[in-house]
């Protein structure tokens, strides 16, 4: 969050190089309806006021608080949502029996684990350049892999799900 705040201040600070007060188009109210608000606007405003007192070249923040605050609030909410998606376990499902069995395995996994805990990665059969934390497969995969692999029964048993639960607990 500190990195985001510093980046924002750097972005808004570019306006001071012009020697003019910052003019930033305000976000329309209808754009902010239906958005998830995970961070209190007042906390952000208090922090921006505090930071604006650190140096003379940051005084533009106070003068333009009404325009800056909605952008900072929106960006911090989005970054919070995105950072939480990285906390999920990203799983790639590969079945020797093809697409239908992969979908069946996903269906069975989804019965035990919600989207908040586990997300599925795309399903091509290559294991190079895989962007996931774990591969679940119903056949033994030979060779060295940089990603953990769980070899499951097909159809999966309760023991398979228990092993996955333990894997998820280890990540937290």
XYZ file of C-alpha atoms in Angstrom:
172
model
C 0.000 0.000 0.000
C 2.923 2.360 0.690
C 4.251 1.707 -2.825
C 0.874 2.631 -4.303
C 0.720 5.800 -2.211
C 4.225 6.884 -3.247
C 3.457 6.147 -6.909
C 0.273 8.194 -6.721
C 2.039 11.121 -5.121
C 4.719 10.936 -7.793
C 2.040 10.940 -10.487
C 0.166 13.878 -9.020
C 3.463 15.645 -8.322
C 4.127 15.873 -12.065
C 1.527 18.608 -12.220
C 3.690 20.866 -10.034
C 6.488 20.905 -12.616
C 4.271 23.094 -14.762
C 4.279 25.775 -12.094
C 0.484 25.724 -12.036
C -1.957 24.247 -9.614
C -3.023 20.748 -10.507
C -6.155 20.437 -12.582
C -7.517 16.946 -12.520
C -10.940 16.065 -13.869
C -13.117 14.829 -11.050
C -14.566 11.343 -11.168
C -18.283 11.401 -11.820
C -20.461 10.193 -8.945
C -22.247 7.614 -11.103
C -18.902 5.948 -11.825
C -18.360 5.285 -8.131
C -21.765 3.763 -7.482
C -21.728 -0.047 -7.369
C -17.982 -0.113 -6.635
C -16.620 -2.157 -3.773
C -15.425 0.172 -1.027
C -13.015 -1.759 1.140
C -10.987 1.229 2.308
C -12.488 4.151 4.201
C -12.132 7.435 2.310
C -11.544 9.349 5.540
C -8.448 7.277 6.340
C -7.028 8.054 2.886
C -7.836 11.752 3.231
C -6.156 11.915 6.645
C -3.052 10.206 5.255
C -2.926 12.524 2.222
C -3.189 15.574 4.486
C -0.377 14.189 6.636
C 1.832 13.464 3.621
C 1.152 16.865 2.058
C 2.824 18.501 5.049
C 6.138 16.678 4.486
C 7.452 18.977 1.753
C 6.545 22.259 0.070
C 6.231 20.614 -3.348
C 3.404 18.409 -1.988
C 1.180 21.313 -0.950
C -0.811 20.869 -4.166
C -2.408 17.789 -2.559
C -4.388 19.845 -0.042
C -5.457 22.380 -2.649
C -6.701 19.614 -4.946
C -8.012 17.138 -2.364
C -11.520 16.998 -3.862
C -10.126 15.963 -7.230
C -7.348 13.674 -6.002
C -9.190 11.762 -3.265
C -11.657 9.868 -5.522
C -8.798 8.668 -7.741
C -6.667 7.531 -4.817
C -9.655 5.838 -3.188
C -10.574 4.005 -6.385
C -6.995 2.927 -7.073
C -6.431 1.644 -3.533
C -9.701 -0.307 -3.644
C -8.698 -1.907 -6.946
C -5.212 -2.733 -5.694
C -6.706 -4.298 -2.557
C -8.969 -6.504 -4.655
C -6.094 -7.474 -6.940
C -3.759 -8.256 -4.052
C -6.385 -10.550 -2.566
C -6.686 -12.440 -5.847
C -2.982 -13.270 -5.568
C -3.601 -14.879 -2.198
C -5.765 -17.490 -3.904
C -4.334 -20.826 -4.854
C -4.129 -20.899 -8.659
C -4.642 -24.451 -9.903
C -4.232 -25.983 -13.323
C -6.200 -29.196 -13.914
C -4.894 -31.699 -16.461
C -6.540 -35.031 -17.205
C -5.269 -37.828 -19.415
C -8.886 -38.377 -20.482
C -9.224 -34.886 -21.927
C -11.350 -31.780 -21.537
C -14.504 -33.467 -20.214
C -12.659 -35.051 -17.306
C -10.865 -31.785 -16.582
C -14.214 -30.037 -16.326
C -15.496 -32.841 -14.099
C -12.477 -32.474 -11.800
C -13.013 -28.711 -11.663
C -16.666 -29.262 -10.823
C -15.769 -31.645 -8.002
C -13.078 -29.292 -6.686
C -15.493 -26.350 -6.757
C -17.913 -28.363 -4.604
C -15.270 -28.371 -1.867
C -13.464 -25.031 -2.364
C -14.871 -21.566 -3.065
C -13.570 -19.009 -5.557
C -12.147 -16.975 -2.655
C -9.750 -19.823 -1.874
C -8.995 -21.353 -5.252
C -8.920 -20.178 -8.874
C -8.452 -22.264 -12.008
C -5.772 -21.455 -14.581
C -6.166 -21.979 -18.329
C -5.954 -25.534 -19.607
C -3.488 -26.115 -22.365
C -1.423 -29.235 -21.973
C 1.991 -27.598 -21.815
C 3.588 -27.200 -18.420
C 6.123 -24.623 -19.542
C 5.376 -20.992 -18.700
C 2.532 -22.108 -16.464
C 1.117 -19.345 -14.302
C -0.257 -21.348 -11.403
C 0.711 -22.555 -7.938
C -0.330 -26.174 -8.305
C -1.114 -28.724 -11.004
C -3.741 -31.336 -10.265
C -3.645 -34.307 -12.606
C -5.029 -37.826 -12.799
C -1.823 -39.294 -14.234
C 1.816 -39.194 -13.106
C 3.778 -36.428 -14.815
C 7.389 -37.301 -15.591
C 10.273 -34.860 -15.557
C 11.195 -31.985 -13.326
C 8.672 -29.230 -12.735
C 9.031 -26.000 -10.803
C 5.367 -26.225 -9.769
C 3.947 -28.614 -7.189
C 1.922 -31.465 -8.672
C -0.838 -33.456 -6.994
C -1.690 -36.735 -8.700
C -5.312 -37.596 -7.976
C -7.570 -40.541 -8.437
C -10.177 -40.209 -11.141
C -12.801 -39.641 -9.856
C -11.234 -37.927 -6.816
C -11.610 -39.438 -3.369
C -12.082 -37.716 -0.020
C -8.384 -38.352 0.657
C -7.520 -36.334 -2.480
C -9.569 -33.408 -1.196
C -7.970 -33.684 2.231
C -4.505 -33.513 0.657
C -5.569 -30.366 -1.218
C -6.913 -28.849 2.017
C -3.565 -29.459 3.693
C -1.762 -27.902 0.718
C -3.923 -24.777 1.019
C -3.269 -24.572 4.779
C 0.484 -24.671 4.152
C 0.253 -21.649 1.838
C -1.384 -19.502 4.505
